[in-house]
XYZ file of N, CA and C in Angstrom:
372
model
N 6.299 -5.068 -14.512
C 6.034 -4.334 -13.298
C 4.794 -4.882 -12.596
N 3.927 -5.508 -13.369
C 2.733 -6.101 -12.765
C 3.131 -7.167 -11.739
N 4.146 -7.957 -12.064
C 4.596 -9.011 -11.145
C 5.129 -8.421 -9.850
N 5.864 -7.309 -9.934
C 6.426 -6.676 -8.734
C 5.318 -6.046 -7.907
N 4.337 -5.407 -8.562
C 3.207 -4.831 -7.827
C 2.411 -5.931 -7.132
N 2.259 -7.064 -7.807
C 1.474 -8.173 -7.263
C 2.217 -8.888 -6.133
N 3.532 -9.113 -6.310
C 4.332 -9.804 -5.315
C 5.622 -9.029 -5.084
N 5.661 -8.081 -4.141
C 6.850 -7.251 -3.935
C 8.046 -8.009 -3.379
N 7.856 -9.242 -2.895
C 8.972 -10.022 -2.368
C 9.683 -10.828 -3.446
N 9.231 -10.757 -4.685
C 9.820 -11.506 -5.796
C 11.222 -10.978 -6.082
N 12.210 -11.880 -6.070
C 13.587 -11.453 -6.310
C 13.828 -11.288 -7.805
N 14.870 -10.546 -8.139
C 15.204 -10.313 -9.540
C 15.601 -11.609 -10.225
N 16.264 -12.503 -9.525
C 16.670 -13.788 -10.107
C 15.442 -14.628 -10.454
N 14.480 -14.698 -9.537
C 13.254 -15.454 -9.809
C 12.452 -14.815 -10.929
N 12.451 -13.482 -10.986
C 11.748 -12.776 -12.050
C 12.360 -13.089 -13.418
N 13.682 -13.074 -13.513
C 14.325 -13.375 -14.794
C 14.126 -14.835 -15.187
N 14.128 -15.741 -14.216
C 13.860 -17.155 -14.499
C 12.447 -17.331 -15.038
N 11.505 -16.626 -14.443
C 10.117 -16.706 -14.896
C 9.959 -16.130 -16.307
N 10.662 -15.027 -16.590
C 10.628 -14.458 -17.945
C 11.203 -15.430 -18.973
N 12.273 -16.106 -18.586
C 12.906 -17.054 -19.495
C 11.990 -18.243 -19.777
N 11.300 -18.744 -18.759
C 10.390 -19.873 -18.944
C 9.167 -19.485 -19.764
N 8.610 -18.307 -19.469
C 7.345 -17.914 -20.089
C 7.509 -17.352 -21.495
N 8.526 -16.492 -21.699
C 8.660 -15.810 -22.986
C 9.928 -16.182 -23.748
N 10.734 -17.077 -23.216
C 12.006 -17.487 -23.824
C 12.926 -16.286 -24.054
N 12.947 -15.369 -23.087
C 13.811 -14.187 -23.142
C 14.857 -14.321 -22.047
N 16.125 -14.221 -22.422
C 17.200 -14.258 -21.424
C 17.502 -12.831 -20.978
N 17.342 -12.578 -19.695
C 17.604 -11.258 -19.131
C 18.519 -11.428 -17.931
N 19.505 -10.563 -17.839
C 20.407 -10.562 -16.696
C 19.652 -10.015 -15.476
N 19.803 -10.635 -14.291
C 19.116 -10.125 -13.091
C 19.455 -8.666 -12.783
N 20.686 -8.238 -13.089
C 21.056 -6.840 -12.841
C 20.255 -5.897 -13.740
N 19.966 -6.318 -14.970
C 19.128 -5.521 -15.867
C 17.709 -5.409 -15.310
N 17.201 -6.530 -14.790
C 15.859 -6.516 -14.192
C 15.825 -5.574 -12.989
N 16.883 -5.595 -12.169
C 16.937 -4.689 -11.018
C 16.927 -3.229 -11.469
N 17.666 -2.939 -12.535
C 17.702 -1.568 -13.056
C 16.345 -1.107 -13.561
N 15.629 -1.995 -14.240
C 14.294 -1.642 -14.740
C 13.335 -1.419 -13.569
N 13.428 -2.277 -12.569
C 12.563 -2.130 -11.386
C 12.844 -0.797 -10.701
N 14.129 -0.426 -10.570
C 14.487 0.862 -9.961
C 13.997 2.033 -10.800
N 14.030 1.887 -12.120
C 13.602 2.991 -12.986
C 12.107 3.288 -12.840
N 11.331 2.308 -12.376
C 9.905 2.523 -12.127
C 9.637 3.056 -10.720
N 10.694 3.344 -9.976
C 10.530 3.963 -8.658
C 10.507 2.988 -7.499
N 10.740 1.696 -7.745
C 10.750 0.712 -6.677
C 12.166 0.555 -6.152
N 12.307 0.479 -4.839
C 13.597 0.269 -4.200
C 13.493 -0.931 -3.276
N 14.597 -1.596 -3.040
C 14.623 -2.748 -2.158
C 14.734 -2.250 -0.725
N 13.820 -2.657 0.114
C 13.793 -2.256 1.517
C 13.578 -3.491 2.394
N 13.971 -3.386 3.641
C 13.710 -4.451 4.598
C 12.254 -4.359 5.013
N 11.604 -5.517 5.072
C 10.187 -5.583 5.435
C 9.937 -5.035 6.829
N 8.855 -4.300 6.993
C 8.420 -3.887 8.326
C 7.729 -5.066 8.980
N 7.996 -5.274 10.249
C 7.353 -6.361 10.981
C 6.217 -5.776 11.818
N 5.004 -6.191 11.505
C 3.836 -5.703 12.220
C 2.939 -6.881 12.566
N 2.227 -6.755 13.670
C 1.273 -7.787 14.045
C 0.160 -7.867 13.012
N -0.312 -9.058 12.792
C -1.404 -9.259 11.853
C -2.686 -8.697 12.471
N -3.286 -7.729 11.815
C -4.478 -7.055 12.335
C -5.565 -7.117 11.277
N -6.744 -7.622 11.670
C -7.841 -7.691 10.705
C -8.611 -6.366 10.674
N -9.582 -6.271 9.801
C -10.321 -5.013 9.598
C -11.069 -4.558 10.859
N -11.690 -5.501 11.579
C -12.437 -5.131 12.778
C -11.493 -4.570 13.839
N -10.343 -5.199 14.023
C -9.382 -4.731 15.013
C -8.807 -3.378 14.619
N -8.588 -3.157 13.318
C -8.116 -1.845 12.859
C -9.106 -0.758 13.225
N -10.399 -1.038 13.031
C -11.429 -0.037 13.342
C -11.459 0.250 14.846
N -11.353 -0.783 15.665
C -11.353 -0.605 17.120
C -10.144 0.221 17.551
N -8.959 -0.079 16.987
C -7.749 0.668 17.348
C -7.847 2.126 16.915
N -8.400 2.368 15.727
C -8.554 3.732 15.236
C -9.532 4.515 16.108
N -10.640 3.890 16.497
C -11.604 4.558 17.376
C -10.973 4.902 18.730
N -10.164 3.979 19.272
C -9.478 4.236 20.539
C -8.509 5.407 20.394
N -7.740 5.415 19.306
C -6.772 6.499 19.092
C -7.477 7.842 18.958
N -8.609 7.870 18.249
C -9.364 9.122 18.094
C -9.934 9.594 19.423
N -10.331 8.653 20.287
C -10.881 9.049 21.587
C -9.793 9.585 22.525
N -8.540 9.182 22.308
C -7.451 9.598 23.186
C -6.748 10.878 22.731
N -7.057 11.368 21.544
C -6.359 12.537 21.000
C -6.596 13.784 21.840
N -7.787 13.989 22.295
C -8.145 15.233 22.973
C -7.965 15.188 24.494
N -7.310 14.158 25.019
C -7.101 14.064 26.465
C -6.079 15.115 26.906
N -6.249 15.624 28.133
C -5.305 16.637 28.620
C -4.086 15.982 29.287
N -3.122 16.801 29.649
C -1.844 16.324 30.189
C -2.033 15.527 31.482
N -2.953 15.938 32.341
C -3.138 15.245 33.618
C -3.571 13.790 33.413
N -4.313 13.524 32.361
C -4.719 12.151 32.052
C -3.502 11.308 31.668
N -2.611 11.876 30.874
C -1.440 11.132 30.395
C -0.413 10.889 31.492
N -0.430 11.691 32.559
C 0.510 11.498 33.658
C 0.206 10.237 34.460
N -0.997 9.698 34.326
C -1.358 8.480 35.060
C -0.954 7.212 34.302
N -0.459 7.337 33.069
C -0.058 6.176 32.283
C 1.392 5.800 32.580
N 1.679 4.510 32.551
C 3.046 4.024 32.672
C 3.433 3.465 31.307
N 4.479 4.015 30.723
C 4.934 3.564 29.417
C 6.137 2.652 29.603
N 6.146 1.514 28.893
C 7.255 0.568 28.984
C 7.804 0.317 27.586
N 9.034 -0.122 27.556
C 9.675 -0.487 26.297
C 9.930 -1.984 26.342
N 9.885 -2.627 25.203
C 10.118 -4.061 25.170
C 11.127 -4.398 24.079
N 11.872 -5.466 24.281
C 12.841 -5.950 23.300
C 12.705 -7.452 23.196
N 12.899 -7.983 21.988
C 12.806 -9.426 21.775
C 14.188 -9.967 21.450
N 14.550 -11.051 22.090
C 15.800 -11.733 21.824
C 15.470 -13.138 21.359
N 15.968 -13.519 20.192
C 15.706 -14.854 19.656
C 16.627 -15.869 20.300
N 16.068 -17.005 20.656
C 16.853 -18.070 21.261
C 17.468 -18.950 20.171
N 16.679 -19.305 19.167
C 17.110 -20.230 18.127
C 17.444 -19.476 16.852
N 18.675 -18.997 16.723
C 19.110 -18.345 15.493
C 18.531 -16.963 15.320
N 18.627 -16.479 14.108
C 18.194 -15.127 13.786
C 16.823 -15.155 13.120
N 16.073 -14.095 13.306
C 14.814 -13.964 12.594
C 15.055 -13.629 11.132
N 16.228 -13.103 10.845
C 16.586 -12.812 9.455
C 15.889 -11.582 8.907
N 16.359 -11.165 7.748
C 15.774 -10.014 7.077
C 15.085 -10.476 5.816
N 13.920 -9.976 5.583
C 13.206 -10.243 4.349
C 13.028 -8.913 3.657
N 13.434 -8.845 2.396
C 13.338 -7.571 1.693
C 12.123 -7.549 0.784
N 11.680 -6.355 0.491
C 10.520 -6.136 -0.355
C 10.829 -4.960 -1.262
N 10.309 -4.994 -2.470
C 10.491 -3.870 -3.382
C 9.245 -3.003 -3.311
N 9.434 -1.746 -2.935
C 8.294 -0.850 -2.775
C 8.700 0.562 -3.127
N 7.694 1.387 -3.366
C 7.939 2.795 -3.630
C 8.009 3.552 -2.311
N 8.456 4.802 -2.393
C 8.558 5.658 -1.215
C 7.177 5.837 -0.588
N 7.092 5.814 0.721
C 5.857 5.997 1.505
C 4.839 4.882 1.309
N 5.267 3.679 0.966
C 4.355 2.544 0.874
C 4.681 1.482 1.922
N 5.424 1.857 2.978
C 5.883 0.848 3.917
C 4.782 0.223 4.744
N 3.643 0.902 4.938
C 2.579 0.306 5.743
C 1.471 -0.295 4.894
N 1.694 -0.421 3.610
C 0.761 -1.138 2.750
C 0.773 -2.600 3.200
N -0.386 -3.222 3.421
C -0.407 -4.587 3.971
C 0.406 -5.610 3.180
N 0.510 -5.462 1.865
C 1.285 -6.451 1.109
C 2.793 -6.231 1.261
N 3.215 -5.098 1.832
C 4.631 -4.827 2.060
C 5.057 -5.101 3.493
N 4.170 -5.645 4.303
C 4.472 -5.922 5.707
C 4.726 -7.404 5.916
N 5.571 -7.724 6.865
C 5.800 -9.104 7.269
C 4.925 -9.361 8.487
N 3.984 -10.255 8.366
C 3.043 -10.531 9.446
C 3.733 -11.268 10.583
N 3.418 -10.897 11.807
C 3.935 -11.566 12.983
C 2.772 -11.908 13.900
N 3.018 -12.800 14.828
C 2.024 -13.154 15.836
C 2.660 -13.030 17.207
N 1.845 -12.926 18.228
C 2.354 -12.711 19.580
C 2.850 -13.996 20.248
N 2.462 -15.162 19.739
C 2.810 -16.410 20.422
C 3.767 -17.248 19.574
N 4.522 -18.100 20.219
C 5.395 -19.041 19.526
C 6.654 -18.411 18.986
N 7.592 -19.244 18.520
C 8.751 -18.741 17.821
C 10.072 -18.819 18.558
N 10.119 -19.205 19.805
C 11.380 -19.388 20.501
C 12.113 -18.100 20.806
N 11.417 -17.100 21.321
C 12.068 -15.835 21.669
C 11.697 -15.430 23.085
N 12.485 -14.510 23.638
C 12.230 -14.002 24.977
C 11.929 -12.505 24.864
N 10.838 -12.074 25.483
C 10.498 -10.659 25.514
C 10.964 -10.089 26.855
N 11.707 -8.978 26.799
C 12.213 -8.334 28.001
C 11.582 -6.951 28.080
N 10.985 -6.640 29.246
C 10.345 -5.332 29.425
C 11.209 -4.438 30.275
């Protein structure tokens, strides 16, 4: 379980291969999946979030705290938009991670993204 806690993206096949190399134990990947599930870990699709460092997190949190107590008239002056990304070159694909319930925003369970590059079109 230490390996899964350390690297939640480790697949059951790679885990069993590593066990076989290190301890000379043959384990079926399905058995490894069952043991991982018994410890409360489930396979989930990675959340995609922008890479945010500690200083930026503090700035965003301070901004959110300052905006909590604003009245309705202040919010009526904001324009809210929705955005969608369409990939030009193939699919972005799904990356899965093994995590427990309510651990989706743990930084090691997130797939880091950046705002630039990648061959996609943003539509507002």
